[in-house]
PDB file of C-alpha atoms in Angstrom:
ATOM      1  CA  UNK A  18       3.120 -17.669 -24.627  1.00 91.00           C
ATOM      2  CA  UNK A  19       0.493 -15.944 -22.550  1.00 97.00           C
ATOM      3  CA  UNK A  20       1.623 -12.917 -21.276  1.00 98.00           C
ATOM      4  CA  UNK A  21       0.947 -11.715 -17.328  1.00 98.00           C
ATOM      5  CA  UNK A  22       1.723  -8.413 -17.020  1.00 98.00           C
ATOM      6  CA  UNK A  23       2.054  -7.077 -13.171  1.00 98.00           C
ATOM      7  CA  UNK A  24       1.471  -3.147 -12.767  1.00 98.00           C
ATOM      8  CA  UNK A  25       3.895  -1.567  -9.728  1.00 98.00           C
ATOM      9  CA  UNK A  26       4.039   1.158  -7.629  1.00 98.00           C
ATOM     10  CA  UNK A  27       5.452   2.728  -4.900  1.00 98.00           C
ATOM     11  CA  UNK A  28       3.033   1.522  -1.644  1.00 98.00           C
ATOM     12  CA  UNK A  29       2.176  -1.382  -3.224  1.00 98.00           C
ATOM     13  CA  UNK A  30       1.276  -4.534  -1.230  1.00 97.00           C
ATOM     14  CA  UNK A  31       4.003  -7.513  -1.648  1.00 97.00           C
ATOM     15  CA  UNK A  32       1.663 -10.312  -1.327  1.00 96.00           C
ATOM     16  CA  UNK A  33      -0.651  -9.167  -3.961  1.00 97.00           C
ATOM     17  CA  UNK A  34       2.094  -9.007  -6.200  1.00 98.00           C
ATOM     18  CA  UNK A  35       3.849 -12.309  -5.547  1.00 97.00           C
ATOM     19  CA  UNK A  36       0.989 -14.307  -5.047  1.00 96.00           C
ATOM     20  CA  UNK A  37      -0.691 -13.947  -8.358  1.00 97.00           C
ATOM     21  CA  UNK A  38       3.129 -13.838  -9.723  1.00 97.00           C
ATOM     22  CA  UNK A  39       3.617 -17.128  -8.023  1.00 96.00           C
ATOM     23  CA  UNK A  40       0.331 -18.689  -9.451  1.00 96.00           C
ATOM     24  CA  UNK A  41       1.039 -18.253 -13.315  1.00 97.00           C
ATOM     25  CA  UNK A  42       5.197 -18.842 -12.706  1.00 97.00           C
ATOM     26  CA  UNK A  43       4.376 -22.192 -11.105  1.00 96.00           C
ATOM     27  CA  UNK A  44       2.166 -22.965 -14.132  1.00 96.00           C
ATOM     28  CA  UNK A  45       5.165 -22.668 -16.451  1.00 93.00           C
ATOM     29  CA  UNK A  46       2.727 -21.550 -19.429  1.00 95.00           C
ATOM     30  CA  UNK A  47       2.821 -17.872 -18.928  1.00 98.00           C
ATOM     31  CA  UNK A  48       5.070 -15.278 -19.356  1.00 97.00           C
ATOM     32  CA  UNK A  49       5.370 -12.760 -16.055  1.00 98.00           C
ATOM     33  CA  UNK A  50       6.194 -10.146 -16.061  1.00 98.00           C
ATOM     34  CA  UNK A  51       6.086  -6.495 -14.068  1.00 98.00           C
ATOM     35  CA  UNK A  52       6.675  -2.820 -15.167  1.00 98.00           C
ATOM     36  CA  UNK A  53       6.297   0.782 -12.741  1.00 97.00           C
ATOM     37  CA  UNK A  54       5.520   4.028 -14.962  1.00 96.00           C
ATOM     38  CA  UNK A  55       9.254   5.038 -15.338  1.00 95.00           C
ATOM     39  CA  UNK A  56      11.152   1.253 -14.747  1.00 97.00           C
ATOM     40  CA  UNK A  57      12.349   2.396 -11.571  1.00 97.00           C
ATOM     41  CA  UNK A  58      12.269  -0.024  -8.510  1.00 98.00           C
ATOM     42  CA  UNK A  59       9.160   0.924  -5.971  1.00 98.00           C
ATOM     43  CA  UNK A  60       9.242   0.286  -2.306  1.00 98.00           C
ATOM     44  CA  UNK A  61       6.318  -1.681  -0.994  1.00 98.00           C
ATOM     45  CA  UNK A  62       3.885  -1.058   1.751  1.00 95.00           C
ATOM     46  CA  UNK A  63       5.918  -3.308   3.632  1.00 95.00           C
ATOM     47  CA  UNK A  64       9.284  -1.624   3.429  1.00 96.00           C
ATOM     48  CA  UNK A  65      10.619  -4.510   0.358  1.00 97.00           C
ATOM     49  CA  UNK A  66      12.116  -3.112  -2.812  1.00 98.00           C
ATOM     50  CA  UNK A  67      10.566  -4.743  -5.940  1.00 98.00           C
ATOM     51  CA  UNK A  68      12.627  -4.261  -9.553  1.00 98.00           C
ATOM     52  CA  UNK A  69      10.216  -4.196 -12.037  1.00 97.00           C
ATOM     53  CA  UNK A  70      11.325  -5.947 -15.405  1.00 97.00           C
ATOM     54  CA  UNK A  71      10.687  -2.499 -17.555  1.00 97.00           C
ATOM     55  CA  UNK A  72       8.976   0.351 -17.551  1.00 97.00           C
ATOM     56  CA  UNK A  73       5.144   0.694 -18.660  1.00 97.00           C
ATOM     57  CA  UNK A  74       4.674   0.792 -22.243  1.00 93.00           C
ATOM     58  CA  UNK A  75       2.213   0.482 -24.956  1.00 91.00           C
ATOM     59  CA  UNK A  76       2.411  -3.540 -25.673  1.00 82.00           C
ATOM     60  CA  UNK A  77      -0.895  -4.955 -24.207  1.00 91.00           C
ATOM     61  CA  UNK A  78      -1.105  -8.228 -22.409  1.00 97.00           C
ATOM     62  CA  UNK A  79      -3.115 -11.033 -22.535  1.00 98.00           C
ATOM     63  CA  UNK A  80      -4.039 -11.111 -18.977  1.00 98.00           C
ATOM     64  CA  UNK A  81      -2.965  -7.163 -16.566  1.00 98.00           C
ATOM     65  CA  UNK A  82      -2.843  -7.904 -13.444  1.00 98.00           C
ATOM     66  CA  UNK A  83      -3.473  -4.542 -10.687  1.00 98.00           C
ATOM     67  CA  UNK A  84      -2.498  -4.863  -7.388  1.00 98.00           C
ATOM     68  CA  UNK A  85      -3.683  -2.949  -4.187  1.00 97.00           C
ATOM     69  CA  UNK A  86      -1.734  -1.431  -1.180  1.00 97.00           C
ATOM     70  CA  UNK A  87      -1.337   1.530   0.769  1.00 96.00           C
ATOM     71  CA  UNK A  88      -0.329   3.437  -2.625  1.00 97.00           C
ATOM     72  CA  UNK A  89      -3.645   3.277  -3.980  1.00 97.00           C
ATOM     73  CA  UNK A  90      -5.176   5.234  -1.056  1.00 94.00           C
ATOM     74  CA  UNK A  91      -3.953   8.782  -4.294  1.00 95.00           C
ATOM     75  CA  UNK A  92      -4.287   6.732  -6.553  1.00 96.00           C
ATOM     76  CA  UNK A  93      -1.205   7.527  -8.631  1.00 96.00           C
ATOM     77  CA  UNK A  94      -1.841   9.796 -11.656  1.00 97.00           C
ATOM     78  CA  UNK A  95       0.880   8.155 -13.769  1.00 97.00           C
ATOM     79  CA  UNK A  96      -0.483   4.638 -13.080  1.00 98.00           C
ATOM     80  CA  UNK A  97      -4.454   5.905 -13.200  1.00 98.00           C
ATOM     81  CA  UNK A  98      -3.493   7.271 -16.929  1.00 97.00           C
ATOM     82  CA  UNK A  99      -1.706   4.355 -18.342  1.00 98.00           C
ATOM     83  CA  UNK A 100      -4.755   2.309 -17.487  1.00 98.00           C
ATOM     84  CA  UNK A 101      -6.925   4.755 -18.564  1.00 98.00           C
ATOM     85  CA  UNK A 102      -5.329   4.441 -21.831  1.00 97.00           C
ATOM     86  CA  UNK A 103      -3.821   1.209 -22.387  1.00 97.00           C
ATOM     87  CA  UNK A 104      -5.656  -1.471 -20.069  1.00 97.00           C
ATOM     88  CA  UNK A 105      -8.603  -1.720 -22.210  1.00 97.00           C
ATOM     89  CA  UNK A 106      -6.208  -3.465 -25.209  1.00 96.00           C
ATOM     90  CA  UNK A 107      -5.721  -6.170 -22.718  1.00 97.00           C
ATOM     91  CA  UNK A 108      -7.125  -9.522 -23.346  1.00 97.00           C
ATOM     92  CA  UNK A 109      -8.829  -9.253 -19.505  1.00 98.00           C
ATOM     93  CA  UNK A 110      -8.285  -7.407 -16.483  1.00 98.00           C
ATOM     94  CA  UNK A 111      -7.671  -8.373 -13.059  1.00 98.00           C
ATOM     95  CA  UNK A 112      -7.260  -6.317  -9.685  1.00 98.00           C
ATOM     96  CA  UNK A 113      -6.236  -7.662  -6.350  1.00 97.00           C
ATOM     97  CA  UNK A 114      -7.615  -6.545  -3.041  1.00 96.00           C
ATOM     98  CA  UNK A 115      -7.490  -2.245  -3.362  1.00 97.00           C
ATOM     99  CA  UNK A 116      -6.441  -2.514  -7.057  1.00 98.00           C
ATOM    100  CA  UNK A 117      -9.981  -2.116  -7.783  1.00 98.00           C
ATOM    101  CA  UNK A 118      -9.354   1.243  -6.926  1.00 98.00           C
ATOM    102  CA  UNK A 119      -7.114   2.392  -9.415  1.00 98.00           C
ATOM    103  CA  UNK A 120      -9.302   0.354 -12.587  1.00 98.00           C
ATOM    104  CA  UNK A 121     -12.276   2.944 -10.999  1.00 98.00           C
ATOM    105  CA  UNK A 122     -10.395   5.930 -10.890  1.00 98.00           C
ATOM    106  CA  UNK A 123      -9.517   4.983 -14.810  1.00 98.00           C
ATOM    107  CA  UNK A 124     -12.859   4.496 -15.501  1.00 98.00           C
ATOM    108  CA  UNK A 125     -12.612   0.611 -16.351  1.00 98.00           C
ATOM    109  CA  UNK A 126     -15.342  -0.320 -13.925  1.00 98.00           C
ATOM    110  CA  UNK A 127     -17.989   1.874 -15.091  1.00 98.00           C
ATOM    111  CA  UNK A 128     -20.991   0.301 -15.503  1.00 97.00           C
ATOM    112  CA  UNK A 129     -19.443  -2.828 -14.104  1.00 97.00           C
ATOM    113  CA  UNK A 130     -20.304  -4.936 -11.397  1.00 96.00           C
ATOM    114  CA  UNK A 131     -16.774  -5.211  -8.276  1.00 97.00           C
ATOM    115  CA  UNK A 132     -15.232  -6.103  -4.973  1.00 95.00           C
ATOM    116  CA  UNK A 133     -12.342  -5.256  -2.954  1.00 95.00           C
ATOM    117  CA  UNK A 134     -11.360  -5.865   0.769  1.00 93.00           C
ATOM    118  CA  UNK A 135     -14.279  -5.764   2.855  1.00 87.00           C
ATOM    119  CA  UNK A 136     -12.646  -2.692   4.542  1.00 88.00           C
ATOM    120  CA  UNK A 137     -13.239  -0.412   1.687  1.00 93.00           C
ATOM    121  CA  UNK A 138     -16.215  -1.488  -0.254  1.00 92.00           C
ATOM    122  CA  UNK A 139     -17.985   1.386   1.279  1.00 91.00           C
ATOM    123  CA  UNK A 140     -15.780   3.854   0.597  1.00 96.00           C
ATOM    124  CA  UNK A 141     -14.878   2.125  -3.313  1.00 97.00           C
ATOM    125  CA  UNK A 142     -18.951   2.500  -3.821  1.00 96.00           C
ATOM    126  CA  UNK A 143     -18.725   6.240  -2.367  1.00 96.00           C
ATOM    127  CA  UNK A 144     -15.895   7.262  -4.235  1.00 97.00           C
ATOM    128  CA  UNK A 145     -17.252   5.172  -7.736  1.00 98.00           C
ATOM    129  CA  UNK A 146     -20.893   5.534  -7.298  1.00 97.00           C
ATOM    130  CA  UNK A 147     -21.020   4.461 -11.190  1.00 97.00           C
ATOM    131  CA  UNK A 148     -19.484   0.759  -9.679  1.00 98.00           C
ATOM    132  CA  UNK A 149     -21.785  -1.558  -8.500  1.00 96.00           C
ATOM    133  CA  UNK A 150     -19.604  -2.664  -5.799  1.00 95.00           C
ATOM    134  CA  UNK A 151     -20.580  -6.476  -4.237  1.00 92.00           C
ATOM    135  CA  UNK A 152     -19.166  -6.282  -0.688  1.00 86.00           C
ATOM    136  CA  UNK A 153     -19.209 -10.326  -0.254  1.00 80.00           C
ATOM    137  CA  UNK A 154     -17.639 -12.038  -2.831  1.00 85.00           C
ATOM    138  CA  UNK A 155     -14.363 -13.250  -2.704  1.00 87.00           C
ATOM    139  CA  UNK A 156     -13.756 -12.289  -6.192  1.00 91.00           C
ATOM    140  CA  UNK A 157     -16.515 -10.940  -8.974  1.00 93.00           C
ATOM    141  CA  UNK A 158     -16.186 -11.445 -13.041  1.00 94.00           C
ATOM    142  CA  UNK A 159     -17.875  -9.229 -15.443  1.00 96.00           C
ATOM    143  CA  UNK A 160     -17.198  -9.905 -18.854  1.00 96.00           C
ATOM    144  CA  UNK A 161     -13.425  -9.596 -19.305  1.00 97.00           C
ATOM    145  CA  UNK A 162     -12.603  -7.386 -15.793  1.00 98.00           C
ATOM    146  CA  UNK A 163     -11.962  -9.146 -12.641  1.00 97.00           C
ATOM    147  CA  UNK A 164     -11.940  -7.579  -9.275  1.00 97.00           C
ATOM    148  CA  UNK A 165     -10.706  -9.666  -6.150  1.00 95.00           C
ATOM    149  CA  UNK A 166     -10.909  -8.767  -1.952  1.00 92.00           C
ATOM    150  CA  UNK A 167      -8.162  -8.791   0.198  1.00 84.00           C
ATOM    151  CA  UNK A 168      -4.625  -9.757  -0.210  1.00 79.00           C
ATOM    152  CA  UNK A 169      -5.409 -14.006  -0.069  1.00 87.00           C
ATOM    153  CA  UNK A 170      -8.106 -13.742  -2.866  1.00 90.00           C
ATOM    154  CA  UNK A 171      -5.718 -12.315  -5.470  1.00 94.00           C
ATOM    155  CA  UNK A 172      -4.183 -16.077  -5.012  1.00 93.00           C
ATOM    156  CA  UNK A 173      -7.955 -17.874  -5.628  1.00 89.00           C
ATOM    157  CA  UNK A 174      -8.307 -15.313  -8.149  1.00 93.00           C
ATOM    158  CA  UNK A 175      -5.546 -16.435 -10.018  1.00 95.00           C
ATOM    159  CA  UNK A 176      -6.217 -19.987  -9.655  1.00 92.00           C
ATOM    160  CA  UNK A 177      -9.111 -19.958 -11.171  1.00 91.00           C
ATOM    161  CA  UNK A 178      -7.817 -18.028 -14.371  1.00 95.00           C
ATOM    162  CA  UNK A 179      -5.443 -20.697 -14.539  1.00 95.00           C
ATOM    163  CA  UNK A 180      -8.231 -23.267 -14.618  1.00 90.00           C
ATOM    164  CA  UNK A 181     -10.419 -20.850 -16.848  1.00 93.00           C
ATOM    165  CA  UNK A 182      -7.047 -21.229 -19.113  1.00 96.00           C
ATOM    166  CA  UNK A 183      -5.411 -24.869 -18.957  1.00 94.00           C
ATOM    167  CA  UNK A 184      -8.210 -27.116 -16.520  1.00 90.00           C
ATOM    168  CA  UNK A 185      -8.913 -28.133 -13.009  1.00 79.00           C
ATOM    169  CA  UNK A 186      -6.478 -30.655 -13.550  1.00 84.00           C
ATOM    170  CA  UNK A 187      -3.457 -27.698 -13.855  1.00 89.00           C
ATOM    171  CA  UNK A 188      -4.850 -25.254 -11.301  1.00 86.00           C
ATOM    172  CA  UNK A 189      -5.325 -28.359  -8.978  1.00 81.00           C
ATOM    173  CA  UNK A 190      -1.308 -29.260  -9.596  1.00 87.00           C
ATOM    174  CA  UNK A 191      -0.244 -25.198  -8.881  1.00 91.00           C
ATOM    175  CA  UNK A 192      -2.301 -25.647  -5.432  1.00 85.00           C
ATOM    176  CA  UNK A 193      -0.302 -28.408  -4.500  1.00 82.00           C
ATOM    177  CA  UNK A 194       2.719 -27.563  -5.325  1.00 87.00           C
ATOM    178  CA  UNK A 195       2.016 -24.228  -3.359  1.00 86.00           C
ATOM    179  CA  UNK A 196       0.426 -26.596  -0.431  1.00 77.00           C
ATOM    180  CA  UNK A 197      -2.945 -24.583  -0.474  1.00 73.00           C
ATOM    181  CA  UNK A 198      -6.805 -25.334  -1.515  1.00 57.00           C
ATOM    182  CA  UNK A 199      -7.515 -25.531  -4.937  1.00 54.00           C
ATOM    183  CA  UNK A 200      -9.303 -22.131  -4.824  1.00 51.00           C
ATOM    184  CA  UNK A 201     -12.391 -20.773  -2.813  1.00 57.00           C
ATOM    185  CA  UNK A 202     -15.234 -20.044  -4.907  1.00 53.00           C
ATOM    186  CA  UNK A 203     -15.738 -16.419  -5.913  1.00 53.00           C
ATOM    187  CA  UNK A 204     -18.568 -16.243  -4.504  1.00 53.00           C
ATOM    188  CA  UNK A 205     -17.927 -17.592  -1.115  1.00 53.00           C
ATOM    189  CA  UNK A 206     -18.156 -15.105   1.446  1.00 56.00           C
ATOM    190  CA  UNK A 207     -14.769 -12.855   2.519  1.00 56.00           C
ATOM    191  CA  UNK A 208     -14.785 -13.802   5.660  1.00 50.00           C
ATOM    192  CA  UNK A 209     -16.977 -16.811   7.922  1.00 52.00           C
ATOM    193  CA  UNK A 210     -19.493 -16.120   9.765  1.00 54.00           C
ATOM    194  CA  UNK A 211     -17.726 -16.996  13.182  1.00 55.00           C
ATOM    195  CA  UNK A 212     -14.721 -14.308  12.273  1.00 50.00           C
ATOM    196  CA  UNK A 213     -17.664 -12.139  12.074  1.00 52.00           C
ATOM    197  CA  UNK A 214     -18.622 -12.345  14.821  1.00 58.00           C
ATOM    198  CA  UNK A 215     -16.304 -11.323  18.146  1.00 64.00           C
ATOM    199  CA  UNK A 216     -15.719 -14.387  20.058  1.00 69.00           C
ATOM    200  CA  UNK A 217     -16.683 -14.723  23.441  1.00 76.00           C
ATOM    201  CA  UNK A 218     -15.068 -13.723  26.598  1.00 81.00           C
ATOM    202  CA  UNK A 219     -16.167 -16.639  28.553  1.00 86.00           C
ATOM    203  CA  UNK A 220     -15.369 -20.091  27.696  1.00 88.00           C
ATOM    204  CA  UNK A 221     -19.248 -21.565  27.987  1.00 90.00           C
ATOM    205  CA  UNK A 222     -20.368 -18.982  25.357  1.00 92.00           C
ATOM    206  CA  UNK A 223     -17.196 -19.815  23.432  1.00 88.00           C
ATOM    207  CA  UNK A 224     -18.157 -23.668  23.496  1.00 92.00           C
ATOM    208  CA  UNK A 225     -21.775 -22.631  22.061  1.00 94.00           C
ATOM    209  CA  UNK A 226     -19.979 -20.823  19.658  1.00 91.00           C
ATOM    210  CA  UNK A 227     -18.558 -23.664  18.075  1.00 89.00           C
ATOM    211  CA  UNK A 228     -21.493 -26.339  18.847  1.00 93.00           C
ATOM    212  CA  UNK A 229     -23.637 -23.993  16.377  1.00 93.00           C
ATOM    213  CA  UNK A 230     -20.649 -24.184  13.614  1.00 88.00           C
ATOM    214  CA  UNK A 231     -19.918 -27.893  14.070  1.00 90.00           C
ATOM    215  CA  UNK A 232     -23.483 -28.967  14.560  1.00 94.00           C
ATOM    216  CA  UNK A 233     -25.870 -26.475  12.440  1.00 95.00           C
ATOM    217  CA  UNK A 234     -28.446 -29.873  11.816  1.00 96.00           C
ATOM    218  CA  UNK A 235     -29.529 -30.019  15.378  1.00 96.00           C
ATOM    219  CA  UNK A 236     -31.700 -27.736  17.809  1.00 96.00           C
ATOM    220  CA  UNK A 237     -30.224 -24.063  17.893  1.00 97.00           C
ATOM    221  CA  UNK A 238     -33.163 -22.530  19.836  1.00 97.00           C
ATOM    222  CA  UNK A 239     -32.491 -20.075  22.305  1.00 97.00           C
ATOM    223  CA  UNK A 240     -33.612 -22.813  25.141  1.00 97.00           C
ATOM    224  CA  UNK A 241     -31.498 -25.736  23.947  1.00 97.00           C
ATOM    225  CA  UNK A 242     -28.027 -23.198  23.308  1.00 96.00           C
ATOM    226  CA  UNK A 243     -28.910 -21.361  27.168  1.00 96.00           C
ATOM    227  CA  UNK A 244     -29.335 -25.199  28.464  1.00 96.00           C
ATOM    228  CA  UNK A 245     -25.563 -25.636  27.033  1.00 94.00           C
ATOM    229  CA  UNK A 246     -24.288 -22.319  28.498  1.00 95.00           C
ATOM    230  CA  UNK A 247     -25.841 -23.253  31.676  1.00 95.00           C
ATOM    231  CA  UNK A 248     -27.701 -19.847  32.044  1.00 95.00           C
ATOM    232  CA  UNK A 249     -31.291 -19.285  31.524  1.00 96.00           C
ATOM    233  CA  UNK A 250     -32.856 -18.089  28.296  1.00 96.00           C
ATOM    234  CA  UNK A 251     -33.090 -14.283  29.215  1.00 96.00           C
ATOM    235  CA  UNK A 252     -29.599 -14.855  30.582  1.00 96.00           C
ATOM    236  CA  UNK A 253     -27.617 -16.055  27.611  1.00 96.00           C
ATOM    237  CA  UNK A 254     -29.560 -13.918  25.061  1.00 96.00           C
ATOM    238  CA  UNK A 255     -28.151 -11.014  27.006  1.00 95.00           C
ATOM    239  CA  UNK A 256     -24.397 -12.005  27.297  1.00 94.00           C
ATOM    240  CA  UNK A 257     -23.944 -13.773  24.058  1.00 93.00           C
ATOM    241  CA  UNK A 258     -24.949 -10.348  22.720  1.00 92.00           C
ATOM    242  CA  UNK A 259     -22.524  -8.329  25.099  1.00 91.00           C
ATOM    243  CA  UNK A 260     -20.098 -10.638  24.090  1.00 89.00           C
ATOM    244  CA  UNK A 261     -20.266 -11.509  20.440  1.00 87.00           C
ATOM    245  CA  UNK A 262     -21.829  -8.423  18.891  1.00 86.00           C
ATOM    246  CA  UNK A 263     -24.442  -9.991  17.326  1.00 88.00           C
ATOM    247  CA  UNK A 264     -27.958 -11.603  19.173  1.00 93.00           C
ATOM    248  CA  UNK A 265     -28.059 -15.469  18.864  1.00 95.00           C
ATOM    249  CA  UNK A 266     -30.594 -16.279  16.110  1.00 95.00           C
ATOM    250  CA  UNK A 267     -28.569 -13.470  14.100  1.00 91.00           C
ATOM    251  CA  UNK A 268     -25.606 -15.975  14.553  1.00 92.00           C
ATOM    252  CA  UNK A 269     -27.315 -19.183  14.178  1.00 95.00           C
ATOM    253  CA  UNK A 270     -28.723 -17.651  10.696  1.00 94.00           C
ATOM    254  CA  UNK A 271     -25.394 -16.782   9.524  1.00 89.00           C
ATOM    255  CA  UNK A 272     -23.912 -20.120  10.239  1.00 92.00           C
ATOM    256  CA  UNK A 273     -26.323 -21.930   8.918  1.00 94.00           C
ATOM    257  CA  UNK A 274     -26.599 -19.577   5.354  1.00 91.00           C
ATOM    258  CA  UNK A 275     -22.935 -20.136   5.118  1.00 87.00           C
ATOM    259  CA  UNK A 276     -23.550 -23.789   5.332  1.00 91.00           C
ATOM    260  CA  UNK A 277     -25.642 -24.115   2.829  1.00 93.00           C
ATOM    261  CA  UNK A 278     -23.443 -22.528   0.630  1.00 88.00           C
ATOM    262  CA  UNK A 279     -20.094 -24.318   0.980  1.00 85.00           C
ATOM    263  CA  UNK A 280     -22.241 -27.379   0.702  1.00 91.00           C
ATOM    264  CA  UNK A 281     -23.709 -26.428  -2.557  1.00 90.00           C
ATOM    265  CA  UNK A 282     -20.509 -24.932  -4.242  1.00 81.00           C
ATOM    266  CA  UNK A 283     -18.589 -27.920  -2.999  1.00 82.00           C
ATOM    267  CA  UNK A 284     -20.759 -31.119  -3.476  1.00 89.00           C
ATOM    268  CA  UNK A 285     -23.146 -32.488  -5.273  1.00 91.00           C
ATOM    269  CA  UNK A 286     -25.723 -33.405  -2.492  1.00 94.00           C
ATOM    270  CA  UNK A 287     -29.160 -32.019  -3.455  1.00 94.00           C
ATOM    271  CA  UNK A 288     -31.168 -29.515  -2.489  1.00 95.00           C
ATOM    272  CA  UNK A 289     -33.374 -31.374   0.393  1.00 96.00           C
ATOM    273  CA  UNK A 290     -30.198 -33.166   1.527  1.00 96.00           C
ATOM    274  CA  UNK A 291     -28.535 -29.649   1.348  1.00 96.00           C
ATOM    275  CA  UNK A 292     -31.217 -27.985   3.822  1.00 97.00           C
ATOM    276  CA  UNK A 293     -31.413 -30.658   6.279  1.00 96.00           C
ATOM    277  CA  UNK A 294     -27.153 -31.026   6.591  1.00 96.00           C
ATOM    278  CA  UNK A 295     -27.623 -26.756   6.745  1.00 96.00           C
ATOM    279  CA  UNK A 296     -30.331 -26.660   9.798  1.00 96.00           C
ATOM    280  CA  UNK A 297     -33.389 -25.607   8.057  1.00 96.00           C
ATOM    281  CA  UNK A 298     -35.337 -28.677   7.712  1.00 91.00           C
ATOM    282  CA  UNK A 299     -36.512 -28.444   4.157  1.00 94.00           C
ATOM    283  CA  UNK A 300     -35.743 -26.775   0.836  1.00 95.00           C
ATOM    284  CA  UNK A 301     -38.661 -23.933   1.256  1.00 96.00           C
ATOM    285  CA  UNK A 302     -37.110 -22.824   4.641  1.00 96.00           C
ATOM    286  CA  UNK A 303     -33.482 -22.752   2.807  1.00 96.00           C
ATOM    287  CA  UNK A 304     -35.102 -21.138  -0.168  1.00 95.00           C
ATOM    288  CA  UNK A 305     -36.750 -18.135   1.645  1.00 95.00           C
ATOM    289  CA  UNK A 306     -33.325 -17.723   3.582  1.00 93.00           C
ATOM    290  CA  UNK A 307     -31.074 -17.548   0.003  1.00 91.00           C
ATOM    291  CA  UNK A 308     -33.897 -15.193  -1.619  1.00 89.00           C
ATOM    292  CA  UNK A 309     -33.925 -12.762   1.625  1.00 86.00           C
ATOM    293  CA  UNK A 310     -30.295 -12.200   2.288  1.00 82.00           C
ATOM    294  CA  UNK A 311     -28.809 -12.982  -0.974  1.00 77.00           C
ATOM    295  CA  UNK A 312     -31.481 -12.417  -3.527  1.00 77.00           C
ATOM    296  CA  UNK A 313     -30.742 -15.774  -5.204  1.00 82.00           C
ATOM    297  CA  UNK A 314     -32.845 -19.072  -5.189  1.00 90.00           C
ATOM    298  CA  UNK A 315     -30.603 -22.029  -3.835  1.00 93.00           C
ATOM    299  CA  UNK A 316     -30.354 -24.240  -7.064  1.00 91.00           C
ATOM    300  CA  UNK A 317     -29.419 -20.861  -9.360  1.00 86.00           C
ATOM    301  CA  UNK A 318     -26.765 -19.811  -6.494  1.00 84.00           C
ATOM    302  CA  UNK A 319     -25.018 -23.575  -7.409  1.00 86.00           C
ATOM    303  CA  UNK A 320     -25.720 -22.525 -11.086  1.00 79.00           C
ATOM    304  CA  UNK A 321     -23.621 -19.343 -10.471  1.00 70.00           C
ATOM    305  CA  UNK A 322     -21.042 -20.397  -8.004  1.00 64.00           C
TER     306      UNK A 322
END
């Protein structure tokens, strides 16, 4: 039986553990596991006591799984060497959230192409300047390592090694029996364009807000959104801005980029049909926006994602 083997250690986040943990257990073809350096039980981030099942030893697993957490912020020499040493017998590697921390300080992403919670990509490419760390995607494969964001994505993550493993047909049964999407595609972005945004104060600005997300197709010009917020032009460029951190056309383009992409990792409409449902009117307009901001033509970003 596949073996999932869960590292621990003191600081560790709970959810990262027990959401992959839950994944594979609910699948009923793997065997989980979890081990801390010396067997001991470690105390979560959280205050929770885990028991680990044994102590880290030389066996190697099919599939390691690293979680993040406050106790990767020193990453801890005990667990940094056993990776160092013993993760690269492992059939493929997989970090959750600040994980991707320890695999660096071990050397394992070298070379390698990684995310982590949006927090701390900048400070996982300072630190690791040898990492070529992706700030956006959800989670990032190269070759057998995988690196996930935040907390949530360790779950997608894990999903989709399930259906890398047994089928969309098995990973689709573990979602529902855990009442929760299939998984997000790793490349989707960490977090939507209107959570990146601050929301605004005042409830006309709010209501534009969410005519941009639920309507991208129609007329987002500066006139047509002011008309909706009842202020002129000059007016609502200047409070949306005060309000929502970002100027109006800088929102519209997000919206509209994200869009595009759930629409093209999620159905099969075409291109053209893609663009028009997005906002941009036709595939050329789409296409510039995908090569400036993402560096990837539309029709090779469905290829990828």
């Amino acid at each position: 039986m596949h073996h999932v083997l869960i590292v621990l250690f003191d600081g560790v986040h709970s959810l990262d553990v027990t959401g992959p943990l839950e994944v594979f257990a609910t699948a009923g073809s793997y065997r989980v596991t979890t081990a801390s350096p010396s067997g001991a039980p470690v105390r979560t981030s959280s205050g929770l006591t885990l028991v680990p099942d044994e102590a880290l030893g030389d066996a190697a697993p099919d599939t390691l799984v690293v979680p993040g957490g406050a106790g990767t912020r020193e990453p801890p020499p005990a667990v940094v060497s056993w990776l160092r040493d013993h993760a690269p017998a492992a059939g493929r590697i997989m970090s959750v959230c600040t994980g991707a921390f320890l695999l660096a300080s071990a050397g394992l992403l070298d070379g390698r192409r990684a995310t982590t919670h949006w927090q701390f990509c900048a400070t996982l490419a300072r630190r690791h300047p040898q990492v070529a760390v992706e700030p956006d995607p959800i989670f990032v494969r190269d070759e057998s390592v995988y690196t996930s964001a935040g907390v949530t994505a360790g779950i997608d993550l894990a999903l989709a090694l399930v259906e890398e493993d047994h089928g969309r047909d098995a990973a689709l049964a573990i979602a529902r029996a855990l009442v929760m999407f299939l998984r997000r595609p790793g490349g989707q972005a960490q977090f939507s364009a209107p959570l990146s945004a601050q929301l605004a104060h005042r409830e006309p600005l709010r209501e534009v807000q969410r005519h941009i997300v639920d309507h991208p197709e129609t007329d987002l010009s500066v006139p047509a959104l002011a008309a909706r917020a009842n202020l002129s032009p000059r007016q609502f460029t200047r409070a949306f801005a005060e309000e929502t951190g970002t100027s109006p056309g800088r929102y519209v383009d997000r919206v509209r980029l994200e869009t595009a992409r759930r629409l093209l990792e999620d159905t099969t409409d075409g291109v053209a049909e893609v663009a028009r449902a997005a906002g941009y009117g036709n595939p050329e307009t789409m296409r510039r926006a995908f090569l400036q901001t993402l560096g990837v033509a539309p029709a090779d970003y469905r290829r990828r994602f």
